Coordinates of C-alpha atoms and ligand atoms in Angstrom, one line a residue:
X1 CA -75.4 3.5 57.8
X2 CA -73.9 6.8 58.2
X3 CA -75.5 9.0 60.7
X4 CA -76.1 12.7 59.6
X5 CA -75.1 16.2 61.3
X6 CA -78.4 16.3 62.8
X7 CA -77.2 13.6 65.2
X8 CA -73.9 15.0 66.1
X9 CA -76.2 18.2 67.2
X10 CA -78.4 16.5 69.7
X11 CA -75.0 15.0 71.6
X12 CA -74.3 17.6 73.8
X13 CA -77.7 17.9 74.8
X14 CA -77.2 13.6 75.1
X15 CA -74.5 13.8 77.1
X16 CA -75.4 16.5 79.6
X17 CA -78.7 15.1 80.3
X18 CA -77.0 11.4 81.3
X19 CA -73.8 12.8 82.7
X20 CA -76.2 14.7 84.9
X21 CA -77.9 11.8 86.2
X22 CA -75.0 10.5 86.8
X23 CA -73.3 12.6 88.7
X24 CA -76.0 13.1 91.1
X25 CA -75.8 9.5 92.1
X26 CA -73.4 10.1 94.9
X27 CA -69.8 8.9 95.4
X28 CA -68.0 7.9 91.8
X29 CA -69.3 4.7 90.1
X30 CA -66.8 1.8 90.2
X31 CA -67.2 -0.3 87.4
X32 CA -65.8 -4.0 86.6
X33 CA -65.3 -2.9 82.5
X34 CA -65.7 0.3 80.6
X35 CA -65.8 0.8 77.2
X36 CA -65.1 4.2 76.3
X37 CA -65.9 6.5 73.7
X38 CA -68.6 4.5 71.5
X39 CA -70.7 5.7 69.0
X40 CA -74.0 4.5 71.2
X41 CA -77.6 3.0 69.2
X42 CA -79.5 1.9 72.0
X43 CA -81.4 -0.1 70.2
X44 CA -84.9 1.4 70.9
X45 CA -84.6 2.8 67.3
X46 CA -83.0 6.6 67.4
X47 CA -79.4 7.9 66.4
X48 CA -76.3 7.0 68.3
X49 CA -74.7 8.9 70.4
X50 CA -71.2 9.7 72.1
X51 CA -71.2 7.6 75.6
X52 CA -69.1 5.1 77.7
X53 CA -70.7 2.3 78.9
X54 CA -69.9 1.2 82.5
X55 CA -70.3 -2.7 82.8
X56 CA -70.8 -4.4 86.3
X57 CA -70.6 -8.1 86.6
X58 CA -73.3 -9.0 84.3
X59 CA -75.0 -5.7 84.3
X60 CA -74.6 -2.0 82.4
X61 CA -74.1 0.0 85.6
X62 CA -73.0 3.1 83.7
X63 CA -74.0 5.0 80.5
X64 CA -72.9 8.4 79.9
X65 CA -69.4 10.6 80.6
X66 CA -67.3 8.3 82.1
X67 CA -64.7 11.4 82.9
X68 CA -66.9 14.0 84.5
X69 CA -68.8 11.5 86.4
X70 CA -65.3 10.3 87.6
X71 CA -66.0 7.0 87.0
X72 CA -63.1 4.4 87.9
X73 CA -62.9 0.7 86.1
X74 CA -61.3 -1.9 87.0
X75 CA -60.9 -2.7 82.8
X76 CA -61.0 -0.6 80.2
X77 CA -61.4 -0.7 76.1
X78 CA -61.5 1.5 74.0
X79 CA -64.1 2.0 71.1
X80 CA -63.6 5.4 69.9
X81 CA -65.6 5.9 67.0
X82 CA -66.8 2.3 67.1
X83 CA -70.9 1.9 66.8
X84 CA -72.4 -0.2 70.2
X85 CA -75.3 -1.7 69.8
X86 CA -77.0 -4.3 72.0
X87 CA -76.4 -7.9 71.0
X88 CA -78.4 -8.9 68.1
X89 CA -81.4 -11.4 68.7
X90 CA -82.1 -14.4 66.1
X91 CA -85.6 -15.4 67.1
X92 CA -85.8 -18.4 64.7
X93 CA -82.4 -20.6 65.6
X94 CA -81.4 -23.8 65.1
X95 CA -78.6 -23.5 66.4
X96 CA -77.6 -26.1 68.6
X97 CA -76.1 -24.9 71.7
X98 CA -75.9 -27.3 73.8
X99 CA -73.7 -29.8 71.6
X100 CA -70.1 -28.7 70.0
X101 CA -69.7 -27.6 67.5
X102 CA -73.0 -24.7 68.4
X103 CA -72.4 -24.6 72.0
X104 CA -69.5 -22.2 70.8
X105 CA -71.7 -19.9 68.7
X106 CA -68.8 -18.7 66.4
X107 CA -71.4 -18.0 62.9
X108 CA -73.4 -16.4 65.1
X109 CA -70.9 -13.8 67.6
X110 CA -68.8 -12.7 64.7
X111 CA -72.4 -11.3 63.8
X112 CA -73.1 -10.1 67.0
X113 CA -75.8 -12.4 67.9
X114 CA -75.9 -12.4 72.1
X115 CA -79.3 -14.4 72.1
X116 CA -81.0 -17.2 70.2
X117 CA -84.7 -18.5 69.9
X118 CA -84.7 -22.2 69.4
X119 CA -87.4 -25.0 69.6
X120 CA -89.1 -23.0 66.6
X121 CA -90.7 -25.2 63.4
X122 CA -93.2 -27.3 65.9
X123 CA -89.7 -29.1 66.9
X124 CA -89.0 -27.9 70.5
X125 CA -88.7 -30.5 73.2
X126 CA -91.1 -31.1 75.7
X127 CA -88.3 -31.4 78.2
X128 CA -87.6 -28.0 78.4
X129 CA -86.4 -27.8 81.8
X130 CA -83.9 -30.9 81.1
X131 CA -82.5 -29.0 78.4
X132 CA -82.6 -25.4 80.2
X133 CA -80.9 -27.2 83.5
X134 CA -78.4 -28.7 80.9
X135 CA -77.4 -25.3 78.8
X136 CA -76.6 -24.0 82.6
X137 CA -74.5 -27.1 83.5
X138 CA -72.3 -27.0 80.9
X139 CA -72.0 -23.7 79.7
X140 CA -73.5 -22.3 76.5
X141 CA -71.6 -19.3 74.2
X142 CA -75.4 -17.1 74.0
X143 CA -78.3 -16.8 75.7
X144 CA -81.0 -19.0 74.8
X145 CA -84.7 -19.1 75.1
X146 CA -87.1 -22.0 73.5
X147 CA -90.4 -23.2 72.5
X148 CA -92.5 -26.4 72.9
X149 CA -93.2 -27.5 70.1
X150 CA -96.2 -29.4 68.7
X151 CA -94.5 -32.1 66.9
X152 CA -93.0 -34.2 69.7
X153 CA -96.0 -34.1 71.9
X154 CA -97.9 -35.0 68.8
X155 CA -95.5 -37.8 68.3
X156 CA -95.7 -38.3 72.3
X157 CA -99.4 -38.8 72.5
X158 CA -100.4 -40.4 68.3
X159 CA -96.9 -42.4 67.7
X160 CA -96.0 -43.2 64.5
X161 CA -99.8 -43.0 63.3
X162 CA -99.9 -39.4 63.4
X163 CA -101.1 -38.8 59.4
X164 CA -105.1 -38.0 60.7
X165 CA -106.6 -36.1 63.0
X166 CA -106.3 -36.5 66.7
X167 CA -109.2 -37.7 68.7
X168 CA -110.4 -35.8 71.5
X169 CA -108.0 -37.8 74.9
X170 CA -105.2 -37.4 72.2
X171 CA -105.6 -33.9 72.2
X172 CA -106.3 -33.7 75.8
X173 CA -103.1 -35.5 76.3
X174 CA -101.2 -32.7 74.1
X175 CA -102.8 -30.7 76.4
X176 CA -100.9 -31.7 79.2
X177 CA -97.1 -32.0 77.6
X178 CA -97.9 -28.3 76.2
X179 CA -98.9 -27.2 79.8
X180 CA -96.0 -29.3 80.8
X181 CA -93.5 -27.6 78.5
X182 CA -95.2 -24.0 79.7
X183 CA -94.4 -24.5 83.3
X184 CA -90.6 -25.4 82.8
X185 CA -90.6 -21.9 81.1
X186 CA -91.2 -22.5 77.4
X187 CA -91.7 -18.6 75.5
X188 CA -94.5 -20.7 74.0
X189 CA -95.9 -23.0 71.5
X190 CA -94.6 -23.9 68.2
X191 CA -96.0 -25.1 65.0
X192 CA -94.6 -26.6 61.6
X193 CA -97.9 -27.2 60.1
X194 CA -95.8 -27.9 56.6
X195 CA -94.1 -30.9 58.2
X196 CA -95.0 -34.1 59.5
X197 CA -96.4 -34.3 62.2
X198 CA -98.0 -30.9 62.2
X199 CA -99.7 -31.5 58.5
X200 CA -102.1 -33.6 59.7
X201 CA -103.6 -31.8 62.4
X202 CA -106.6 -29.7 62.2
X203 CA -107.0 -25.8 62.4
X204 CA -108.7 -26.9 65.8
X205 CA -106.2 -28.5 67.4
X206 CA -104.1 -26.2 67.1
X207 CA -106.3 -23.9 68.6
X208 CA -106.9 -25.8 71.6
X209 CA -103.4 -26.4 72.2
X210 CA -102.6 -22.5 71.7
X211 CA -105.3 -22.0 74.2
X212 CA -102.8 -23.5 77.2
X213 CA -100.1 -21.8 76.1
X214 CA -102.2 -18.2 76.6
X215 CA -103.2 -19.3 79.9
X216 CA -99.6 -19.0 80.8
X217 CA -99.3 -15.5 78.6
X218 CA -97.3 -17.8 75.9
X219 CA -96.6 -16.7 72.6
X220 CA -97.5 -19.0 69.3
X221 CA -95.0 -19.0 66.5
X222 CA -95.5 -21.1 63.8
X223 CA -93.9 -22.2 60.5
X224 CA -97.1 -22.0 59.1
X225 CA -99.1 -24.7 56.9
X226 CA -98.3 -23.2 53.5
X227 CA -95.8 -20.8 52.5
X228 CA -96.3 -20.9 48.9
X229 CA -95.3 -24.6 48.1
X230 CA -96.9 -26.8 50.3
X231 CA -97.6 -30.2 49.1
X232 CA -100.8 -30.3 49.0
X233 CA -101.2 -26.9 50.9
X234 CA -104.0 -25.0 51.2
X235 CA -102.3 -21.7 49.9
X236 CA -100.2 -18.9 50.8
X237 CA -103.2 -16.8 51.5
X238 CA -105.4 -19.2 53.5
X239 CA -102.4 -20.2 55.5
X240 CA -102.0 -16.6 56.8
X241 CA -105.8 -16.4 57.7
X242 CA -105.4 -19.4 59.4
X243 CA -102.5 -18.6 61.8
X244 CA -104.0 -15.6 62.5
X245 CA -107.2 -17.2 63.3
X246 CA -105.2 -19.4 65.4
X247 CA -103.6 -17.0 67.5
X248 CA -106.9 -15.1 67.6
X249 CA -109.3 -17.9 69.2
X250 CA -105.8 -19.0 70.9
X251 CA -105.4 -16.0 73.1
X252 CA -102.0 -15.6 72.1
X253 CA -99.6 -13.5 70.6
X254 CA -98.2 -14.9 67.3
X255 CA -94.9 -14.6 65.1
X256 CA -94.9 -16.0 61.6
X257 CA -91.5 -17.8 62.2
X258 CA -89.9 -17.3 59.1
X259 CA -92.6 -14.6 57.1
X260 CA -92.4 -14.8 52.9
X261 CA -94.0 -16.5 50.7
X262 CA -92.3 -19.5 48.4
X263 CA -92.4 -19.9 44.8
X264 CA -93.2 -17.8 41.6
X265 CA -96.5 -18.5 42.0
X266 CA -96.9 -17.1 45.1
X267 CA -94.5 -14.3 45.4
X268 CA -97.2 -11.7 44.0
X269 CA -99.6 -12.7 47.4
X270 CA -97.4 -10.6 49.3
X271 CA -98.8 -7.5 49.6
X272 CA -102.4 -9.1 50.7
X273 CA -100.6 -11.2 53.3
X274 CA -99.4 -8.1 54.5
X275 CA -102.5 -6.4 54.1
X276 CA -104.0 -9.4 56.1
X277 CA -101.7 -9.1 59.1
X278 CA -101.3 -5.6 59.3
X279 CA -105.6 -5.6 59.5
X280 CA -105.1 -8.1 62.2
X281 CA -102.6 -5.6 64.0
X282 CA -105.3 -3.1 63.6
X283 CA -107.7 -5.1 65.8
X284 CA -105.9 -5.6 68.7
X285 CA -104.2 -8.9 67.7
X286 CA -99.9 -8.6 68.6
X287 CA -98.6 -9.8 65.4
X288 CA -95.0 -10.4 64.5
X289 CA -93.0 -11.5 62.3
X290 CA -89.3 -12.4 61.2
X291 CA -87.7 -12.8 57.7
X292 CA -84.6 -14.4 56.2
X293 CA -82.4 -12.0 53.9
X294 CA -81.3 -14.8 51.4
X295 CA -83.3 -15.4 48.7
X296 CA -82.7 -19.3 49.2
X297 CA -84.1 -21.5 51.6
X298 CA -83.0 -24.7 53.1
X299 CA -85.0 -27.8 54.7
X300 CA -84.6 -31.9 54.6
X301 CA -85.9 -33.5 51.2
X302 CA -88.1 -36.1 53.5
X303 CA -89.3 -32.7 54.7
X304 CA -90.3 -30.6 52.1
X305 CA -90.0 -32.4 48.5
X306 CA -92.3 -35.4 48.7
X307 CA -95.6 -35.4 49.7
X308 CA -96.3 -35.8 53.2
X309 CA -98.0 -39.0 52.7
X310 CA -94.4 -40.6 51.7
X311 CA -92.5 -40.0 54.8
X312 CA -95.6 -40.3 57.0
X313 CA -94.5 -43.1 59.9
X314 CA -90.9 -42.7 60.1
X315 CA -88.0 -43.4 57.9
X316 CA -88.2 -47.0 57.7
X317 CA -91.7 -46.5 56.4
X318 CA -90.1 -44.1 54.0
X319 CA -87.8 -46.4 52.8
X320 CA -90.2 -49.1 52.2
X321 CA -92.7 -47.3 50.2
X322 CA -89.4 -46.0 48.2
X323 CA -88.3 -49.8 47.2
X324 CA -92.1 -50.3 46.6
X325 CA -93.1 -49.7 42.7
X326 CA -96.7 -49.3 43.6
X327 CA -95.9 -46.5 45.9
X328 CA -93.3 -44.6 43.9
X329 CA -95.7 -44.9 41.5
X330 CA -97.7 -43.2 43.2
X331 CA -95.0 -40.8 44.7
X332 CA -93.0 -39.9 42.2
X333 CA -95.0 -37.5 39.7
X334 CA -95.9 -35.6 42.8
X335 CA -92.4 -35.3 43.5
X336 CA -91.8 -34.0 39.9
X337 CA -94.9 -31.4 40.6
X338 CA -93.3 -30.3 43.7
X339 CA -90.2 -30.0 42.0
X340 CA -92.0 -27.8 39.5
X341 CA -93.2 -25.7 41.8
X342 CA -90.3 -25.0 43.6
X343 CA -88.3 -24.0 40.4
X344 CA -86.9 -27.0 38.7
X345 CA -84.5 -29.5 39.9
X346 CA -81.4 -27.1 38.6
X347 CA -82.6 -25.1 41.9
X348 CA -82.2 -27.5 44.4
X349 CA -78.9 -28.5 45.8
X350 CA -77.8 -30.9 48.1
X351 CA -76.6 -29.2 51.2
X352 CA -76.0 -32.2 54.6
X353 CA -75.6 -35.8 52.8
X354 CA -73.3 -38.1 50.8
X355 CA -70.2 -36.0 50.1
X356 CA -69.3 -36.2 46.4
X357 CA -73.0 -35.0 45.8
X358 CA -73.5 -32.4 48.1
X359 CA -73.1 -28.3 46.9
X360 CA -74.4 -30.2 43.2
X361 CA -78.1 -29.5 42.1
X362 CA -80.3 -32.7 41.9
X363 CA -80.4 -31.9 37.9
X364 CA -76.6 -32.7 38.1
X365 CA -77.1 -35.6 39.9
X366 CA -79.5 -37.0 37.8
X367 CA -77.5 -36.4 34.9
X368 CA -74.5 -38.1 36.0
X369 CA -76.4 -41.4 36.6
X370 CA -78.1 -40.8 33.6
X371 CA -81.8 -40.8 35.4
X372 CA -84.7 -38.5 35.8
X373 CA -84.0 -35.9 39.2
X374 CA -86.8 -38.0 41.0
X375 CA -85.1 -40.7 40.7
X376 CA -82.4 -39.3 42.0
X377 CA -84.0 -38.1 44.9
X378 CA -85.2 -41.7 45.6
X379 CA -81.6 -43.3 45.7
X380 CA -80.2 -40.4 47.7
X381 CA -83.0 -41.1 50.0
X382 CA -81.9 -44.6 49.9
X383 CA -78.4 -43.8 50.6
X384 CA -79.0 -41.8 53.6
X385 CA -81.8 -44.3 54.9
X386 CA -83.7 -41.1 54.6
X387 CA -82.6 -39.3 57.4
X388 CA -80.3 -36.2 57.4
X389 CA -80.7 -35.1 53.8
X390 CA -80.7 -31.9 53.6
X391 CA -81.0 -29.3 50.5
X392 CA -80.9 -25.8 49.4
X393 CA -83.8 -24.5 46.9
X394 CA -82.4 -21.3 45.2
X395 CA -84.4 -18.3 44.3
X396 CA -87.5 -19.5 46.4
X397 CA -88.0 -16.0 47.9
X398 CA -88.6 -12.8 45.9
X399 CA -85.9 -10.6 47.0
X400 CA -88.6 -7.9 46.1
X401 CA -90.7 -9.4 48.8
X402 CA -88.0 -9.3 51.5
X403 CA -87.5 -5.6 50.8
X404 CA -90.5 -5.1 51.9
X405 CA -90.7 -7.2 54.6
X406 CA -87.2 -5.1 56.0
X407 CA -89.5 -1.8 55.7
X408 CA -92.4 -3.0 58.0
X409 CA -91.7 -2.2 62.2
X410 CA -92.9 -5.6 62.9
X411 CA -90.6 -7.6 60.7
X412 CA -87.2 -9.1 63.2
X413 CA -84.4 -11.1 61.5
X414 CA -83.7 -14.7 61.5
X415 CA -80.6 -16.8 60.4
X416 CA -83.1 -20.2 60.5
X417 CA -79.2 -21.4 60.9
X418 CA -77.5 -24.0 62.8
X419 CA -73.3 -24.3 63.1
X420 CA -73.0 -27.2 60.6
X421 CA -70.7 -30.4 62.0
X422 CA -67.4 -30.0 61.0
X423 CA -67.3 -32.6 58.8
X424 CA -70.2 -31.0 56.7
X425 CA -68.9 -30.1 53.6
X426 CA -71.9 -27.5 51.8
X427 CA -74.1 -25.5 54.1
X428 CA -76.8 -22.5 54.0
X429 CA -74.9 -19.2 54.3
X430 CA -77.2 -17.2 56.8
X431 CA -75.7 -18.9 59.2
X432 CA -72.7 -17.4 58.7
X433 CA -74.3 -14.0 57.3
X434 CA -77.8 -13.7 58.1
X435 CA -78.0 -10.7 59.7
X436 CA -74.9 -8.8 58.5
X437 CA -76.6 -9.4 54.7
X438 CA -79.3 -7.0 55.9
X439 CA -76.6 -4.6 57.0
X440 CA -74.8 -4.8 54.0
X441 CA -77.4 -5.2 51.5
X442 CA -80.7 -3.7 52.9
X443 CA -79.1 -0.6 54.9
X444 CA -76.0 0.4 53.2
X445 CA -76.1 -0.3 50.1
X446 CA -79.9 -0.2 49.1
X447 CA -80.7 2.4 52.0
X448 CA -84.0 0.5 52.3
X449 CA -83.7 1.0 56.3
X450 CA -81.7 3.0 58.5
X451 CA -79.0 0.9 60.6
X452 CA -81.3 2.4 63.7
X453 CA -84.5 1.0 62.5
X454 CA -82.4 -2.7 61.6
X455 CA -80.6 -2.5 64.7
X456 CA -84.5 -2.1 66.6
X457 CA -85.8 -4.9 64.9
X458 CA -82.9 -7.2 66.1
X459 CA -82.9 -5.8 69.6
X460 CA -85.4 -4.4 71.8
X461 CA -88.2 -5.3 69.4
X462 CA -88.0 -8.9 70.2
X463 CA -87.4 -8.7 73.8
X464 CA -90.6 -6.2 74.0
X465 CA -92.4 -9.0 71.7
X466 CA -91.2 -11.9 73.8
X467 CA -91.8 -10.7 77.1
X468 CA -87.7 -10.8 78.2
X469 CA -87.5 -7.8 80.7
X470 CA -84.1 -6.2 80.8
X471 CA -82.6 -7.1 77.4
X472 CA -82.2 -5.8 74.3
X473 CA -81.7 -2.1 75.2
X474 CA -78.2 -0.4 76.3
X475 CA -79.5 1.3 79.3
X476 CA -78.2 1.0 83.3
X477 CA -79.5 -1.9 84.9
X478 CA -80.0 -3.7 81.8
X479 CA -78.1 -7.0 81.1
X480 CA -74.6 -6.4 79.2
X481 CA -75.0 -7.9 76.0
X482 CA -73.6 -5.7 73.6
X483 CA -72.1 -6.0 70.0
X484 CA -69.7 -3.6 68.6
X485 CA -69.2 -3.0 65.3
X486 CA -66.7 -1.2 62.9
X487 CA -69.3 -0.3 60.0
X488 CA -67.1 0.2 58.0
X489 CA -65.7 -3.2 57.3
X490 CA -69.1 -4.8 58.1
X491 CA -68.9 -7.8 55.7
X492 CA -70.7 -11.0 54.9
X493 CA -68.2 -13.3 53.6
X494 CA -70.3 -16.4 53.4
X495 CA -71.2 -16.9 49.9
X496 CA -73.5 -19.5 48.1
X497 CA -70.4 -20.6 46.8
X498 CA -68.4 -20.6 49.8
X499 CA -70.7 -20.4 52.7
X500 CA -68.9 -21.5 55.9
X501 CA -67.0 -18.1 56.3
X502 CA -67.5 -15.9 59.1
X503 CA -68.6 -12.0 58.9
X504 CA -66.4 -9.3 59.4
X505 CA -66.3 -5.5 61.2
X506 CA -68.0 -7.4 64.4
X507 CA -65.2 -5.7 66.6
X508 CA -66.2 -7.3 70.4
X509 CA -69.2 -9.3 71.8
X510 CA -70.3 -9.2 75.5
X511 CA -72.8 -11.7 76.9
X512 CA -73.7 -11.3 80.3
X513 CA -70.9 -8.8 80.8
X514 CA -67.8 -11.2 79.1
X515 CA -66.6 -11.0 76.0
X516 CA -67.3 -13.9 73.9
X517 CA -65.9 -11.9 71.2
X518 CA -62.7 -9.7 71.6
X519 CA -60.7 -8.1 68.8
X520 CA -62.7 -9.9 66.5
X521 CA -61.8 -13.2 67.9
X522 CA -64.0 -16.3 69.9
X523 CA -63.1 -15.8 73.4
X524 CA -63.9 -19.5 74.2
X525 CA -66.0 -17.9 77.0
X526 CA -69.8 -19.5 77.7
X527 CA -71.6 -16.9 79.3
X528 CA -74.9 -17.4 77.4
X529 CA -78.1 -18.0 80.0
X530 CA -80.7 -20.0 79.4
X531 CA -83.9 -17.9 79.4
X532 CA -87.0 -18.9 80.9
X533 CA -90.3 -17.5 79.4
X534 CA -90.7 -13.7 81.6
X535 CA -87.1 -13.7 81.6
X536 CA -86.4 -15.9 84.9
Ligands
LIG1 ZN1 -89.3 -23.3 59.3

C-alpha cells in the first residue's frame, strides 16, 4: 500500500509538467470545489502523486498546483497526505438503487463505490428505460449502469413452461425484447445459465441472442452454466469453453460475472480455466472477468440447492411437488448430493428468511427438529412459500484461487451485494466489505498486488471494458467521482459473524462533483446518474 521513494522522485517532474499546462491556459481557473494537497492514483495503474484537484459542477476542471496556477475555489478541503482515487466500480451489483434502503448506497460509499453494474445473473429487466427514467426521477446515491437479462424475456416469450428448449418464433421473440432492452441503453446481455430460466436453454440460443446485442456493440456477461456445482452441470471446464464460444460466435465482448470456480472438486480446474481464457485473449476475443474476495458465496436455496427440475414453473409448483411424496422422493437425494458437493450442510447458513433460523447452518436446523438437513430445507421452503430464502455456503471458493484471480490485469472486483432490508437480520459481508477486503487482505497485508494495480482494476479498467467514456480516471474533463481514502485506517469491519458493519478509512466520496460521503459520513445527497450503454 505504501508507495516507495522512487515515487516521491518522479513528483516534481509530475508537478511541473501539469502545473505547466495549466498555467498556459490563460486567465486563473475558477473552480466550484478544490481538494488540495492529495496523494493522487489516477487510476490508470501508476504511483500517486502530489496534486489538487479542481472540481467544476460535475466535472474535474483542474489537476495539478492549485497555488502557482493561482487557481481560486469557491470550496475548499483539505486532503493533505490523503490517497484520491477515482470512485471504485462494482460491475456485478445487486444493489437496489432505486428502492430505500439501496437508493442510499451507504455499504457501498463508505467503500468508495461511485458506480454500480446491475441487471447482471440473466435478471436485468427488459424495461430498461422505465427504470433508467425512474433512477433520474427520484434520485439515486451512485451511478448506475444495467443489463438485459435473459431470464425475463425468456419468461416474457416461454411463461412458466420454460424447462426445454425454445422453439425457433420463441427465440425470434427474445430477439426482439433483447434488441428492445439494447436500444433503451442496456451495456448488454446477461446470462445466469445456472438458474432457472437460463438452465434450459441451449448453447445456441444463447448465441443468437448475443448476436443482437453485438449489433449494437453490447457486451455479454454471464453467470455462467457451471461454476463448479451445478446441478446437473456440465462442468467447470466445459462451462468456460462454452461462454467463450458464446461470446466468440456472439460478436461480443464477454465478462465472466463473478469468475472462480465452486467446490473442492473443482477448485484445482483453475489454472486451465485460466489457461482457457487467457488463449482466448490471445486470439482477439476481449475477455474479462471479476471476482469476489470472500471465500463464501450467497444465492436463494430454490436457486442453487435443488435441482432445477424442482423449482421449474414458479413457486407454487415448488411447493406442490415439495408436499408431494412422489416428487421429494425423487428430489430429495439430489438435494443431499448437491449438499455434498457444496461441503456439507454444516456450510450452509441461512442468510434472508424466518428469523430464529437465519445466521444457523441447515445442520443446526436439522438437529433442532431432530430431521435430516433436506428435510429441513423442505419445511423452510414451506415456510417461506419458497420465495426469498436465501443462504450462505462457506468455504465454496479456494482463497488460493482468488489470489490468483487478484494477480491477473483482466480480473475487476465485485461485491455481488445488495443493502439488505432493515429488518434483515444475517447478511453476506461483501456488501459491506467487498472491495476494502482486497485492500486489506490482498494488497497490504499479503502484498499480492500493489494498491495501483487494485485501484486499476476497480476504475478505469471497467469503464475502458464497458465502453463508459469519461469515467474512471482523475484527469480534467473527466466526471468527478472520486474516493478518498486514509490508508491507514482502511478497514473491513463486516465480519461473517457480524456482517452489517460499514468499512472504515473511506475519508470523502464525490459523485458527479457532490459528496455523497464527507468526513466519513452519508451525505444523504443522490447524485448518482443513470448510465446508458456508450455512456449517454
Ligand atoms: Zn451470479
Amino acid at each position: 500500500m505504501k508507495t516507495g521513494p522512487v515515487t516521491r522522485a518522479v513528483l516534481g517532474w509530475s508537478f511541473l509538467l501539469v502545473t505547466g499546462l495549466a498555467a498556459q491556459a490563460g486567465p486563473p481557473p475558477r473552480v466550484d470545489l478544490l481538494l488540495l494537497g492529495g496523494r493522487v492514483l489516477d487510476g490508470a495503474g501508476g504511483d500517486w502523486v502530489w496534486a489538487d484537484i479542481g472540481i467544476t459542477a460535475d466535472r474535474i476542471s483542474f489537476l495539478g498546483h492549485a497555488a502557482s496556477a493561482r487557481v481560486r475555489a469557491r470550496d475548499t478541503v483539505s486532503v493533505k497526505g490523503l490517497l484520491v482515487t477515482p470512485g471504485l466500480w462494482d460491475v456485478h451489483s445487486h444493489e437496489e438503487v432505486g428502492r430505500v434502503p439501496g437508493r442510499w448506497g451507504k455499504p457501498f460509499l463508505t467503500q468508495g463505490v461511485t458506480t454500480v453494474i446491475l441487471g447482471v445473473d440473466g435478471f436485468g429487466n427488459n424495461e430498461v428505460a422505465a427504470m433508467l427514467a425512474r433512477y433520474r426521477r427520484q434520485g439515486i446515491a451512485l451511478n448506475a449502469a444495467r443489463f438485459v437479462g435473459h431470464g425475463p424475456a425468456r419468461t416474457k416469450v416461454m411463461g412458466t413452461d420454460f424447462a426445454r428448449p425454445a422453439r425457433p418464433e420463441e427465440i425470434e421473440a427474445m430477439k426482439r425484447y433483447v434488441k428492445k432492452g439494447m436500444d433503451e441503453g442496456a451495456l448488454g446481455f446477461s446470462t445466469g445459465l445456472a438458474y432457472n430460466p437460463g438452465y434450459y436453454s441451449t448453447t445456441e440460443e444463447v448465441i443468437a441472442l448475443n448476436r443482437v446485442a453485438a449489433a449494437s456493440g453490447g457486451i455479454y456477461d454471464t453467470h455462467d452454466r457451471d461454476m463448479g456445482v451445478s446441478y446437473k452441470g456440465i462442468g467447470f471446464l466445459n462451462s468456460v469453453t462454452e461462454a467463450i464460444r458464446i461470446a466468440e460466435e456472439g460478436g461480443t465482448s464477454l465478462v465472466f460475472s463473478h469468475f472462480n470456480s465452486l467446490g473442492l472438486k473443482a477448485h484445482p480446474d483453475m489454472p486451465e480455466a485460466i489457461r482457457r481464457i487467457e488463449a482466448a485473449r490471445g486470439r482477439g476475443v476481449n475477455i474479462m472477468a471479476a471476482q469476489i474476495v470472500y471465500t463464501a458465496s450467497e444465492s436463494s436455496v430454490d436457486g442453487h440447492l435443488m435441482p432445477r427440475w424442482a423449482p421449474a414453473g414458479g413457486p407454487d409448483s415448488l411447493l406442490a411437488r415439495l408436499k408431494d411424496p412422489v416428487s421429494w422422493a425423487r428430489m430429495e437425494p439430489e438435494i443431499a448430493e448437491i449438499l455434498a458437493n457444496r461441503g456439507g450442510p454444516t456450510k450452509i447458513l441461512i442468510t434472508e428468511g424466518p428469523k430464529e433460523f437465519t445466521k444457523r447452518s441447515l445442520a443446526d436446523i436439522g438437529a433442532q427438529w431432530g430431521v435430516s438437513p433436506t428435510e429441513a430445507i423442505r419445511r423452510l421452503l414451506i415456510m417461506t412459500h419458497g420465495t426469498r430464502l436465501m443462504d450462505m455456503n462457506l468455504d465454496i471458493y479456494s482463497i488460493e484461487n482468488v489470489r490468483t484471480l487478484a494477480r491477473k490485469d483482466w480480473v475487476m472486483t465485485t461485491t455481488d451485494g445488495y443493502t439488505p432490508a432493515t429488518d434483515t437480520t444475517y447478511t453476506h459481508p461483501r456488501t459491506y466489505g467487498g472491495f476494502t477486503r482486497k485492500f486489506t487482505q490482498l494488497v497490504r497485508d499479503e502484498k499480492l498486488i500493489t494498491m495501483p494495480a487494485a485501484i486499476r482494476g476497480m476504475t478505469s479498467l471497467p469503464a475502458s471494458f464497458y465502453g463508459i467514456p469519461n469515467r474512471g480516471l482523475i484527469k480534467p474533463g473527466f466526471y468527478a467521482d472520486l474516493a478518498v481514502f486514509d490508508e491507514s485506517r482502511i478497514q473491513e469491519k463486516a465480519s461473517y459473524d457480524q456482517p452489517r458493519q460499514y468499512s472504515e478509512g473511506t475519508v470523502h466520496v464525490l459523485v458527479n462533483g457532490k459528496f455523497a460521503l464527507r468526513d466519513g459520513k452519508v451525505t444523504g445527497v443522490l447524485a448518482g446518474q443513470p448510465i446508458r450503454r456508450g455512456g449517454r
